Amino acid sequence: MTKADVLLGLQWGDEGKGKVVDVKASKYQLVARFQGGPNAGHTISFEGKKFVLHTVPSGIFTEGCLNIVGNGVVLDPIGFMKELAGLRAAGFSPEKQLVISRRAHLILPTHRLLDAASEQAKGKEKIGSTLRGIGPAYMDRTGRNGLRMGDLLTADFDQRYGKLKAKHQRLLAAMDWGNPEEIPDEQAFLEAVEKLRQLKTDNTEYLIQEALNQGQNVLAEGAQGTLLDLEFGSYPFVTSSNTLASGACSGLGLAPSQLGNITGIFKAYCTRVGSGPFPTELFDAAGDFIREKGHEFGSTTGRPRRCGWLDLTALQYAVMINGVTELAMMKADVLCGMKEVKLCRAYRVDGKESRQMPFDLSTATPIYETMEGWDFDPSELLQGDLANPGKTEMPKGLQKYIERIEQCCGVPVRLVSIGPGRTETLMR
Ligand code: GDP
Ligand code: IMO
Ligand code: MG
């Protein structure tokens, strides 16, 4: 029996999870998303093409790889059918290698309205949600009111949908939200639901267990990132799901003892979209440089991402809380040309130096150390790697930076990404 590997983000999302799952997918017979929903935007680039996936797992471009949307995911029928249509238009047949858990919850059009109403009510304290209905859908799940994929196939689905919709409309009215009788996307929702019924659903926990029993390789794909986790992220500025390695257990039906390698992904710097504390955020030319060079604009909402230096204190916390066994560092190319780079080695909290994640991250100010920067030509570096795979000599500054991270986190950096493309990847 094999174990399931997990791949997840260690920062505030958008670390490059889509790219790394795609790079690794050829080694896996099964890739499964375990939480989140269309708030995610996972970008994959190969052969001059670029795709942004929201709910479909990132193993979908790999032949022979079965893709599972797990029970921990919240699925928006409208968005999901659009996503599949986009893939079909590009010449793929996603439904052939896709199975959706019957236990996955549905996002209704009224969940999206509730998301917007909740943000409006919060005013200046808004979370900066992607407005995809994620929070309200997970609230119905924990409140035991939600509708699940499996419910689509029951005779009384329409009544149950009507009942939940009516409840949402009462909530919207209490929140003074426009005209709650008007649900802009309802027709599209009902049409999408009809199409969704044709797709393959199953009790996917059995499919995953069978794959492991047969000795197949299984990869659990995370969405968002550790610092957006509901329990251990910068609450309340988080998402509504468990983004951690433990989320792969509850979100797929894996036992904790069935987890294998846990790959943690981080960028060579930090970004964040939406509100909430970000100790190493840059408001100067260095921040603008990173945003422009790294194209740091959201894949789902197009919003500019906030940019800052790498936060080693937060990274170490993320490694600890996930039990990360290996690291992947993304976007090393973006910092090329900087003379010096900074790392946050500790926080100052209440006047004292600390290497712990405080209860309230907004009370932390960063204490930096400065390191020599680096520069390289990605194509030259990749050519060197072809001649000598896994042994490429990194520029000195980059090499020292990686070693500092490994020393701090106690885990090796096995993958260094130097461009968005599938092949722009170095293994160590
Ligand atoms: P995800 O949500 O974790 O899958 O990440 P996103 O797709 O939202 O954001 C990562 C962005 O960085 C995408 O536009 C990727 O194409 C791009 N990207 C990934 N790795 C690299 C890299 O090493 N260098 C550069 N320059 N871009 C990268
Ligand atoms: P991927 O998988 C970056 C952020 C939002 C907001 C907060 C809550 O692409 O890394 P939500 O819509 O979940 O209620 O928003 O979380 N957020 C993300 N930021 N990448 C993501 O996903 C995100 N998903 C949610 O910006 O601050
Ligand atoms: Mg993303």
Short mmCIF file of C-alpha atoms and ligand atoms in Angstrom, two decimals:
data_model
loop_
_atom_site.label_atom_id
_atom_site.label_comp_id
_atom_site.label_asym_id
_atom_site.label_seq_id
_atom_site.Cartn_x
_atom_site.Cartn_y
_atom_site.Cartn_z
CA MET A 1 0.00 0.00 0.00
CA THR A 2 1.36 3.40 -0.97
CA LYS A 3 0.90 6.68 0.88
CA ALA A 4 -0.66 9.86 -0.44
CA ASP A 5 1.67 12.82 -1.00
CA VAL A 6 0.41 16.30 -0.29
CA LEU A 7 1.33 19.53 -2.04
CA LEU A 8 0.27 22.78 -0.43
CA GLY A 9 0.99 26.49 -0.11
CA LEU A 10 2.97 27.83 2.86
CA GLN A 11 2.10 31.51 2.46
CA TRP A 12 -1.07 33.47 1.57
CA GLY A 13 -1.84 31.49 -1.60
CA ASP A 14 -0.70 31.91 -5.21
CA GLU A 15 2.68 30.33 -4.47
CA GLY A 16 2.61 28.39 -7.75
CA LYS A 17 0.82 25.22 -6.65
CA GLY A 18 -0.77 24.71 -10.07
CA LYS A 19 2.60 24.76 -11.80
CA VAL A 20 4.21 22.28 -9.41
CA VAL A 21 1.27 19.84 -9.47
CA ASP A 22 1.44 19.94 -13.27
CA VAL A 23 5.22 19.38 -13.21
CA LYS A 24 4.85 16.42 -10.85
CA ALA A 25 1.62 14.94 -12.23
CA SER A 26 3.30 12.52 -14.64
CA LYS A 27 4.50 10.56 -11.59
CA TYR A 28 0.97 10.24 -10.20
CA GLN A 29 -2.00 8.15 -11.27
CA LEU A 30 -4.38 10.25 -9.20
CA VAL A 31 -4.50 13.95 -8.27
CA ALA A 32 -7.18 15.16 -5.84
CA ARG A 33 -8.18 18.64 -4.68
CA PHE A 34 -9.08 18.51 -0.98
CA GLN A 35 -10.50 21.92 -0.02
CA GLY A 36 -11.43 25.39 -1.21
CA GLY A 37 -13.37 26.12 -4.33
CA PRO A 38 -13.36 28.68 -7.13
CA ASN A 39 -11.60 31.21 -4.89
CA ALA A 40 -8.49 29.37 -6.10
CA GLY A 41 -6.77 30.20 -9.37
CA HIS A 42 -4.05 27.73 -10.31
CA THR A 43 -2.03 28.74 -13.36
CA ILE A 44 -0.39 26.18 -15.61
CA SER A 45 1.83 27.05 -18.59
CA PHE A 46 3.19 24.63 -21.15
CA GLU A 47 3.92 24.58 -24.88
CA GLY A 48 3.12 28.28 -25.15
CA LYS A 49 -0.35 27.82 -23.65
CA LYS A 50 -1.65 29.13 -20.34
CA PHE A 51 -4.60 27.85 -18.32
CA VAL A 52 -6.05 29.03 -15.01
CA LEU A 53 -7.88 26.29 -13.11
CA HIS A 54 -10.30 27.11 -10.29
CA THR A 55 -11.90 23.84 -9.17
CA VAL A 56 -10.56 21.27 -11.64
CA PRO A 57 -7.40 19.63 -10.20
CA SER A 58 -4.09 20.49 -11.86
CA GLY A 59 -3.43 16.92 -13.03
CA ILE A 60 -6.02 17.38 -15.78
CA PHE A 61 -3.42 17.99 -18.51
CA THR A 62 -1.60 14.77 -17.75
CA GLU A 63 -2.64 11.70 -19.67
CA GLY A 64 -3.47 8.69 -17.54
CA CYS A 65 -3.98 10.81 -14.43
CA LEU A 66 -7.38 10.56 -12.72
CA ASN A 67 -8.51 13.86 -11.18
CA ILE A 68 -10.76 13.92 -8.16
CA VAL A 69 -12.69 16.85 -6.71
CA GLY A 70 -12.76 15.80 -3.07
CA ASN A 71 -15.46 16.01 -0.41
CA GLY A 72 -13.70 18.98 1.22
CA VAL A 73 -14.24 21.15 -1.86
CA VAL A 74 -17.15 23.55 -2.42
CA LEU A 75 -18.21 23.49 -6.06
CA ASP A 76 -20.02 26.20 -8.00
CA PRO A 77 -22.00 24.51 -10.80
CA ILE A 78 -21.96 27.58 -13.06
CA GLY A 79 -18.23 28.22 -12.76
CA PHE A 80 -17.37 24.55 -12.92
CA MET A 81 -19.25 23.95 -16.17
CA LYS A 82 -17.62 27.07 -17.65
CA GLU A 83 -14.23 25.76 -16.63
CA LEU A 84 -14.89 22.43 -18.34
CA ALA A 85 -16.19 24.23 -21.47
CA GLY A 86 -12.96 26.23 -21.61
CA LEU A 87 -10.88 23.07 -21.43
CA ARG A 88 -12.98 21.40 -24.12
CA ALA A 89 -12.58 24.44 -26.37
CA ALA A 90 -8.81 24.05 -25.96
CA GLY A 91 -9.03 20.47 -27.21
CA PHE A 92 -9.08 18.54 -23.93
CA SER A 93 -11.73 16.07 -22.72
CA PRO A 94 -11.65 16.76 -18.99
CA GLU A 95 -14.75 14.71 -18.10
CA LYS A 96 -12.93 11.53 -19.17
CA GLN A 97 -10.47 11.80 -16.29
CA LEU A 98 -12.59 13.54 -13.67
CA VAL A 99 -14.66 12.25 -10.73
CA ILE A 100 -16.46 14.46 -8.21
CA SER A 101 -17.11 13.39 -4.63
CA ARG A 102 -20.81 13.01 -3.84
CA ARG A 103 -20.03 14.65 -0.51
CA ALA A 104 -18.66 17.88 -2.06
CA HIS A 105 -20.93 20.82 -1.22
CA LEU A 106 -22.56 23.08 -3.79
CA ILE A 107 -22.22 26.84 -3.98
CA LEU A 108 -25.60 28.40 -4.80
CA PRO A 109 -26.06 31.81 -6.47
CA THR A 110 -27.43 33.06 -3.13
CA HIS A 111 -24.18 32.05 -1.41
CA ARG A 112 -22.43 34.52 -3.65
CA LEU A 113 -24.95 37.24 -2.80
CA LEU A 114 -24.48 36.49 0.91
CA ASP A 115 -20.70 36.77 0.48
CA ALA A 116 -21.11 40.23 -1.06
CA ALA A 117 -23.64 41.29 1.60
CA SER A 118 -21.33 40.11 4.39
CA GLU A 119 -18.38 42.05 2.96
CA GLN A 120 -20.54 45.14 2.56
CA ALA A 121 -21.68 44.88 6.16
CA LYS A 122 -18.09 44.61 7.39
CA GLY A 123 -17.18 47.88 5.65
CA LYS A 124 -13.56 48.79 6.35
CA GLU A 125 -12.99 45.49 8.14
CA LYS A 126 -13.89 43.43 5.07
CA ILE A 127 -11.88 40.26 4.44
CA GLY A 128 -11.26 41.05 0.79
CA SER A 129 -13.05 37.84 -0.19
CA THR A 130 -12.96 36.68 -3.79
CA LEU A 131 -16.80 36.91 -3.60
CA ARG A 132 -17.18 33.38 -4.92
CA GLY A 133 -19.57 32.40 -2.10
CA ILE A 134 -16.95 30.34 -0.28
CA GLY A 135 -17.61 31.52 3.30
CA PRO A 136 -21.43 31.19 3.12
CA ALA A 137 -21.19 27.75 1.46
CA TYR A 138 -18.89 26.45 4.20
CA MET A 139 -21.18 28.03 6.81
CA ASP A 140 -24.10 26.00 5.46
CA ARG A 141 -21.89 22.92 5.53
CA THR A 142 -20.96 23.30 9.20
CA GLY A 143 -24.51 24.48 9.96
CA ARG A 144 -25.75 21.22 8.42
CA ASN A 145 -27.92 22.96 5.85
CA GLY A 146 -25.79 22.46 2.75
CA LEU A 147 -26.63 20.72 -0.50
CA ARG A 148 -24.14 18.21 -1.81
CA MET A 149 -23.26 16.78 -5.21
CA GLY A 150 -25.04 13.55 -4.30
CA ASP A 151 -28.24 15.48 -3.58
CA LEU A 152 -28.45 16.42 -7.26
CA LEU A 153 -29.52 12.88 -8.00
CA THR A 154 -32.32 12.75 -5.43
CA ALA A 155 -36.01 13.26 -6.27
CA ASP A 156 -36.55 16.12 -3.85
CA PHE A 157 -33.55 18.24 -4.89
CA ASP A 158 -35.71 21.06 -6.23
CA GLN A 159 -37.64 21.36 -2.97
CA ARG A 160 -34.50 21.34 -0.89
CA TYR A 161 -32.92 23.93 -3.15
CA GLY A 162 -36.05 26.09 -2.80
CA LYS A 163 -35.96 25.80 0.97
CA LEU A 164 -32.32 26.78 1.27
CA LYS A 165 -32.76 29.62 -1.22
CA ALA A 166 -35.69 30.97 0.82
CA LYS A 167 -33.57 30.88 3.95
CA HIS A 168 -30.82 32.82 2.16
CA GLN A 169 -33.37 35.35 0.92
CA ARG A 170 -34.54 35.99 4.47
CA LEU A 171 -30.93 36.53 5.52
CA LEU A 172 -30.33 38.88 2.59
CA ALA A 173 -33.44 40.88 3.49
CA ALA A 174 -32.23 41.17 7.10
CA MET A 175 -28.89 42.43 5.76
CA ASP A 176 -30.61 45.07 3.61
CA TRP A 177 -29.18 43.54 0.47
CA GLY A 178 -30.79 44.93 -2.71
CA ASN A 179 -33.87 42.99 -3.76
CA PRO A 180 -33.48 39.46 -2.38
CA GLU A 181 -36.19 38.22 -4.72
CA GLU A 182 -33.86 38.88 -7.64
CA ILE A 183 -31.23 36.18 -8.08
CA PRO A 184 -29.30 37.17 -11.22
CA ASP A 185 -27.75 33.77 -11.99
CA GLU A 186 -30.55 31.42 -11.04
CA GLN A 187 -31.39 30.29 -14.57
CA ALA A 188 -27.71 29.67 -15.34
CA PHE A 189 -27.45 27.72 -12.07
CA LEU A 190 -30.35 25.43 -12.91
CA GLU A 191 -28.95 24.80 -16.40
CA ALA A 192 -25.48 24.07 -14.99
CA VAL A 193 -26.94 21.71 -12.41
CA GLU A 194 -28.60 19.77 -15.20
CA LYS A 195 -25.24 19.34 -16.95
CA LEU A 196 -23.48 18.54 -13.70
CA ARG A 197 -25.79 15.54 -13.26
CA GLN A 198 -24.21 13.97 -16.36
CA LEU A 199 -20.70 14.00 -14.87
CA LYS A 200 -19.15 11.14 -12.98
CA THR A 201 -19.65 11.24 -9.21
CA ASP A 202 -18.68 8.65 -6.63
CA ASN A 203 -17.85 8.02 -3.01
CA THR A 204 -14.34 9.11 -3.91
CA GLU A 205 -12.85 8.08 -0.56
CA TYR A 206 -13.11 4.49 -1.87
CA LEU A 207 -11.48 5.36 -5.19
CA ILE A 208 -8.54 6.91 -3.37
CA GLN A 209 -8.18 3.99 -0.97
CA GLU A 210 -8.33 1.51 -3.87
CA ALA A 211 -5.62 3.45 -5.70
CA LEU A 212 -3.38 3.33 -2.61
CA ASN A 213 -4.14 -0.37 -2.11
CA GLN A 214 -3.04 -1.06 -5.66
CA GLY A 215 0.24 0.75 -5.05
CA GLN A 216 -0.66 3.76 -7.18
CA ASN A 217 0.79 7.20 -6.54
CA VAL A 218 -1.71 9.72 -5.21
CA LEU A 219 -1.19 13.46 -4.86
CA ALA A 220 -3.44 15.70 -2.76
CA GLU A 221 -3.51 19.25 -4.16
CA GLY A 222 -4.10 22.11 -1.74
CA ALA A 223 -5.62 25.48 -2.49
CA GLN A 224 -4.97 28.83 -0.79
CA GLY A 225 -2.14 28.63 1.73
CA THR A 226 -1.22 28.00 5.35
CA LEU A 227 -1.53 31.64 6.40
CA LEU A 228 -5.12 31.63 5.05
CA ASP A 229 -6.06 28.51 7.04
CA LEU A 230 -9.20 28.82 9.13
CA GLU A 231 -7.52 27.60 12.32
CA PHE A 232 -3.90 28.73 12.08
CA GLY A 233 -3.98 31.56 9.54
CA SER A 234 -4.23 35.27 10.29
CA TYR A 235 -7.83 34.99 11.53
CA PRO A 236 -10.30 36.53 10.72
CA PHE A 237 -8.51 37.44 7.46
CA VAL A 238 -8.51 33.86 6.24
CA THR A 239 -10.54 31.58 4.04
CA SER A 240 -13.20 29.21 5.41
CA SER A 241 -11.48 25.86 4.91
CA ASN A 242 -8.58 23.84 6.30
CA THR A 243 -5.72 24.46 3.94
CA LEU A 244 -3.21 22.40 5.94
CA ALA A 245 -1.91 18.87 5.38
CA SER A 246 -4.48 17.73 7.93
CA GLY A 247 -7.15 19.12 5.56
CA ALA A 248 -6.10 16.45 3.05
CA CYS A 249 -7.31 13.83 5.54
CA SER A 250 -10.72 15.35 6.21
CA GLY A 251 -11.10 16.61 2.65
CA LEU A 252 -10.42 13.28 0.93
CA GLY A 253 -11.04 10.56 3.48
CA LEU A 254 -7.41 9.71 4.20
CA ALA A 255 -6.18 8.52 7.57
CA PRO A 256 -3.33 10.61 9.07
CA SER A 257 -1.09 7.54 8.87
CA GLN A 258 -1.66 7.45 5.10
CA LEU A 259 0.14 10.71 4.36
CA GLY A 260 3.52 10.43 2.65
CA ASN A 261 5.69 13.32 1.44
CA ILE A 262 4.40 16.76 2.23
CA THR A 263 5.72 19.32 -0.23
CA GLY A 264 5.41 22.91 0.93
CA ILE A 265 5.54 25.60 -1.73
CA PHE A 266 6.63 29.18 -1.20
CA LYS A 267 7.71 32.11 -3.33
CA ALA A 268 11.17 33.60 -2.87
CA TYR A 269 9.22 36.58 -1.48
CA CYS A 270 5.69 37.04 -0.09
CA THR A 271 2.42 38.19 -1.60
CA ARG A 272 -1.09 38.59 -0.29
CA VAL A 273 -4.40 39.57 -1.92
CA GLY A 274 -7.24 40.93 0.16
CA SER A 275 -7.03 42.45 3.63
CA GLY A 276 -5.21 41.41 6.77
CA PRO A 277 -1.82 41.72 8.43
CA PHE A 278 1.34 41.27 6.35
CA PRO A 279 4.44 42.14 8.43
CA THR A 280 6.96 42.23 5.57
CA GLU A 281 4.77 44.17 3.12
CA LEU A 282 6.69 46.68 1.00
CA PHE A 283 5.28 50.07 0.09
CA ASP A 284 8.34 51.26 -1.81
CA ALA A 285 10.05 50.78 -5.17
CA ALA A 286 11.17 47.25 -4.22
CA GLY A 287 7.51 46.24 -3.78
CA ASP A 288 6.59 47.76 -7.15
CA PHE A 289 9.55 46.00 -8.77
CA ILE A 290 8.36 42.60 -7.47
CA ARG A 291 4.72 43.25 -8.46
CA GLU A 292 5.62 44.27 -12.01
CA LYS A 293 8.34 41.69 -12.64
CA GLY A 294 6.42 38.87 -10.96
CA HIS A 295 3.11 39.85 -12.64
CA GLU A 296 1.58 39.82 -9.20
CA PHE A 297 -2.04 40.35 -10.13
CA GLY A 298 -4.68 37.83 -8.98
CA SER A 299 -5.44 34.87 -11.30
CA THR A 300 -9.06 34.80 -10.09
CA THR A 301 -9.94 38.46 -9.52
CA GLY A 302 -7.16 40.40 -11.32
CA ARG A 303 -6.54 42.43 -8.15
CA PRO A 304 -2.95 43.68 -7.63
CA ARG A 305 -1.25 41.49 -5.03
CA ARG A 306 0.46 43.09 -2.05
CA CYS A 307 4.20 42.23 -2.17
CA GLY A 308 6.92 41.95 0.47
CA TRP A 309 10.11 40.22 1.58
CA LEU A 310 10.23 36.54 2.49
CA ASP A 311 9.01 35.98 6.05
CA LEU A 312 11.16 33.19 7.52
CA THR A 313 9.31 33.29 10.83
CA ALA A 314 5.99 32.59 9.13
CA LEU A 315 7.61 30.03 6.82
CA GLN A 316 9.06 28.10 9.74
CA TYR A 317 5.62 28.09 11.38
CA ALA A 318 4.02 26.77 8.19
CA VAL A 319 6.64 24.01 7.92
CA MET A 320 5.94 23.02 11.53
CA ILE A 321 2.16 23.02 11.38
CA ASN A 322 2.07 21.00 8.13
CA GLY A 323 4.90 18.60 8.89
CA VAL A 324 6.51 19.60 5.60
CA THR A 325 9.09 17.08 4.40
CA GLU A 326 10.42 19.02 1.40
CA LEU A 327 10.22 22.54 0.06
CA ALA A 328 9.72 24.03 -3.40
CA MET A 329 10.85 27.62 -3.91
CA MET A 330 9.09 29.51 -6.69
CA LYS A 331 9.82 32.65 -8.67
CA ALA A 332 13.56 32.87 -7.93
CA ASP A 333 13.83 34.63 -11.32
CA VAL A 334 11.67 37.55 -10.17
CA LEU A 335 14.28 38.76 -7.66
CA CYS A 336 17.06 38.64 -10.30
CA GLY A 337 18.93 41.91 -10.51
CA MET A 338 18.32 43.01 -6.92
CA LYS A 339 21.63 43.90 -5.25
CA GLU A 340 20.37 42.91 -1.83
CA VAL A 341 17.41 40.93 -0.56
CA LYS A 342 15.92 40.91 2.91
CA LEU A 343 14.56 38.11 5.06
CA CYS A 344 12.43 38.49 8.17
CA ARG A 345 14.29 36.34 10.70
CA ALA A 346 12.10 37.23 13.72
CA TYR A 347 9.29 39.51 14.87
CA ARG A 348 9.21 42.20 17.47
CA VAL A 349 6.02 41.79 19.50
CA ASP A 350 5.26 44.00 22.52
CA GLY A 351 8.86 45.23 22.48
CA LYS A 352 10.31 41.70 22.61
CA GLU A 353 12.01 39.67 19.92
CA SER A 354 10.11 36.49 19.10
CA ARG A 355 10.35 33.68 16.57
CA GLN A 356 6.79 32.54 17.16
CA MET A 357 3.65 33.34 15.23
CA PRO A 358 1.75 35.69 17.55
CA PHE A 359 -1.98 35.34 18.29
CA ASP A 360 -2.54 38.58 16.39
CA LEU A 361 -0.13 38.95 13.47
CA SER A 362 -0.86 42.66 13.22
CA THR A 363 1.11 43.15 16.46
CA ALA A 364 4.32 41.87 14.80
CA THR A 365 6.96 44.07 13.20
CA PRO A 366 9.68 42.35 11.18
CA ILE A 367 13.33 42.10 12.15
CA TYR A 368 15.32 41.70 8.96
CA GLU A 369 18.62 40.31 7.89
CA THR A 370 20.10 41.36 4.57
CA MET A 371 21.64 38.98 2.06
CA GLU A 372 23.45 39.38 -1.23
CA GLY A 373 21.11 39.26 -4.25
CA TRP A 374 21.55 37.24 -7.44
CA ASP A 375 21.22 37.40 -11.17
CA PHE A 376 21.02 34.72 -13.85
CA ASP A 377 19.75 34.06 -17.31
CA PRO A 378 17.02 31.39 -16.86
CA SER A 379 17.71 29.81 -20.27
CA GLU A 380 21.41 29.42 -19.48
CA LEU A 381 20.66 27.94 -16.08
CA LEU A 382 18.24 25.47 -17.67
CA GLN A 383 20.74 24.48 -20.33
CA GLY A 384 23.25 23.71 -17.60
CA ASP A 385 20.62 21.61 -15.90
CA LEU A 386 19.96 19.58 -19.05
CA ALA A 387 23.67 18.72 -19.25
CA ASN A 388 23.86 17.89 -15.56
CA PRO A 389 20.37 17.26 -14.16
CA GLY A 390 19.88 18.05 -10.52
CA LYS A 391 23.43 19.35 -10.19
CA THR A 392 23.12 22.83 -11.68
CA GLU A 393 25.25 25.36 -9.94
CA MET A 394 23.06 28.21 -8.74
CA PRO A 395 24.45 31.75 -8.59
CA LYS A 396 26.22 32.27 -5.27
CA GLY A 397 23.64 34.68 -3.78
CA LEU A 398 20.75 32.36 -4.60
CA GLN A 399 22.61 29.32 -3.28
CA LYS A 400 23.23 31.08 0.07
CA TYR A 401 19.62 32.24 0.24
CA ILE A 402 18.36 28.69 -0.22
CA GLU A 403 20.80 27.34 2.37
CA ARG A 404 19.65 29.96 4.87
CA ILE A 405 16.02 28.89 4.36
CA GLU A 406 16.91 25.21 4.73
CA GLN A 407 18.87 25.93 7.90
CA CYS A 408 15.97 27.88 9.39
CA CYS A 409 13.23 25.40 8.43
CA GLY A 410 15.20 22.18 8.82
CA VAL A 411 13.83 20.84 5.53
CA PRO A 412 15.54 20.61 2.10
CA VAL A 413 14.53 22.78 -0.86
CA ARG A 414 14.18 20.14 -3.58
CA LEU A 415 12.69 22.24 -6.36
CA VAL A 416 13.57 25.74 -7.53
CA SER A 417 11.30 27.35 -10.08
CA ILE A 418 12.77 30.00 -12.38
CA GLY A 419 9.85 30.74 -14.71
CA PRO A 420 6.14 29.97 -15.16
CA GLY A 421 6.65 27.20 -17.75
CA ARG A 422 6.55 23.50 -16.99
CA THR A 423 10.19 23.10 -18.02
CA GLU A 424 11.51 26.16 -16.18
CA THR A 425 12.16 24.09 -13.10
CA LEU A 426 15.37 22.94 -11.39
CA MET A 427 15.54 19.92 -9.09
CA ARG A 428 18.05 19.73 -6.26
P1 GDP B 1 -1.29 29.00 -7.32
O1 GDP B 1 -2.62 29.59 -6.95
O2 GDP B 1 -0.49 28.62 -6.14
O3 GDP B 1 -1.40 27.87 -8.31
O4 GDP B 1 -0.49 30.18 -8.04
P2 GDP B 1 -1.07 31.21 -9.15
O5 GDP B 1 -1.24 30.49 -10.43
O6 GDP B 1 -2.24 31.94 -8.62
O7 GDP B 1 0.09 32.28 -9.19
C1 GDP B 1 1.39 31.94 -9.55
C2 GDP B 1 1.80 32.77 -10.77
O8 GDP B 1 3.20 32.73 -10.93
C3 GDP B 1 1.23 32.25 -12.07
O9 GDP B 1 1.00 33.31 -12.93
C4 GDP B 1 2.35 31.35 -12.59
O10 GDP B 1 2.31 31.20 -14.00
C5 GDP B 1 3.55 32.12 -12.16
N1 GDP B 1 4.75 31.34 -11.85
C6 GDP B 1 4.84 30.12 -11.23
N2 GDP B 1 6.14 29.80 -11.02
C7 GDP B 1 6.87 30.82 -11.49
C8 GDP B 1 8.28 31.10 -11.51
O11 GDP B 1 9.11 30.35 -11.04
N3 GDP B 1 8.66 32.29 -12.08
C9 GDP B 1 7.77 33.18 -12.59
N4 GDP B 1 8.25 34.31 -13.10
N5 GDP B 1 6.45 32.96 -12.57
C10 GDP B 1 6.00 31.80 -12.01
P1 IMO B 2 -5.01 29.93 -4.60
O1 IMO B 2 -5.45 28.49 -4.47
C1 IMO B 2 -4.71 33.89 -2.80
C2 IMO B 2 -7.94 35.12 -0.11
C3 IMO B 2 -8.83 36.25 -0.55
C4 IMO B 2 -9.24 36.83 0.79
C5 IMO B 2 -9.35 35.60 1.67
C6 IMO B 2 -10.76 35.06 1.81
O2 IMO B 2 -5.05 30.45 -5.98
O3 IMO B 2 -3.68 30.12 -3.93
P2 IMO B 2 -12.47 33.79 0.22
O4 IMO B 2 -12.89 34.08 -1.17
O5 IMO B 2 -11.82 32.47 0.40
O6 IMO B 2 -13.55 34.04 1.22
O7 IMO B 2 -11.35 34.92 0.54
O8 IMO B 2 -8.53 34.61 1.08
N1 IMO B 2 -7.83 33.98 -1.06
C7 IMO B 2 -6.76 33.73 -1.81
N2 IMO B 2 -5.61 34.43 -1.97
N3 IMO B 2 -4.87 32.71 -3.45
C8 IMO B 2 -5.99 32.00 -3.29
O9 IMO B 2 -6.14 30.76 -3.81
C9 IMO B 2 -7.02 32.51 -2.47
N4 IMO B 2 -8.26 32.09 -2.12
C10 IMO B 2 -8.73 32.99 -1.24
O10 IMO B 2 -8.15 37.17 -1.35
O11 IMO B 2 -8.19 37.62 1.29
MG MG B 3 -3.76 31.32 -7.29
#
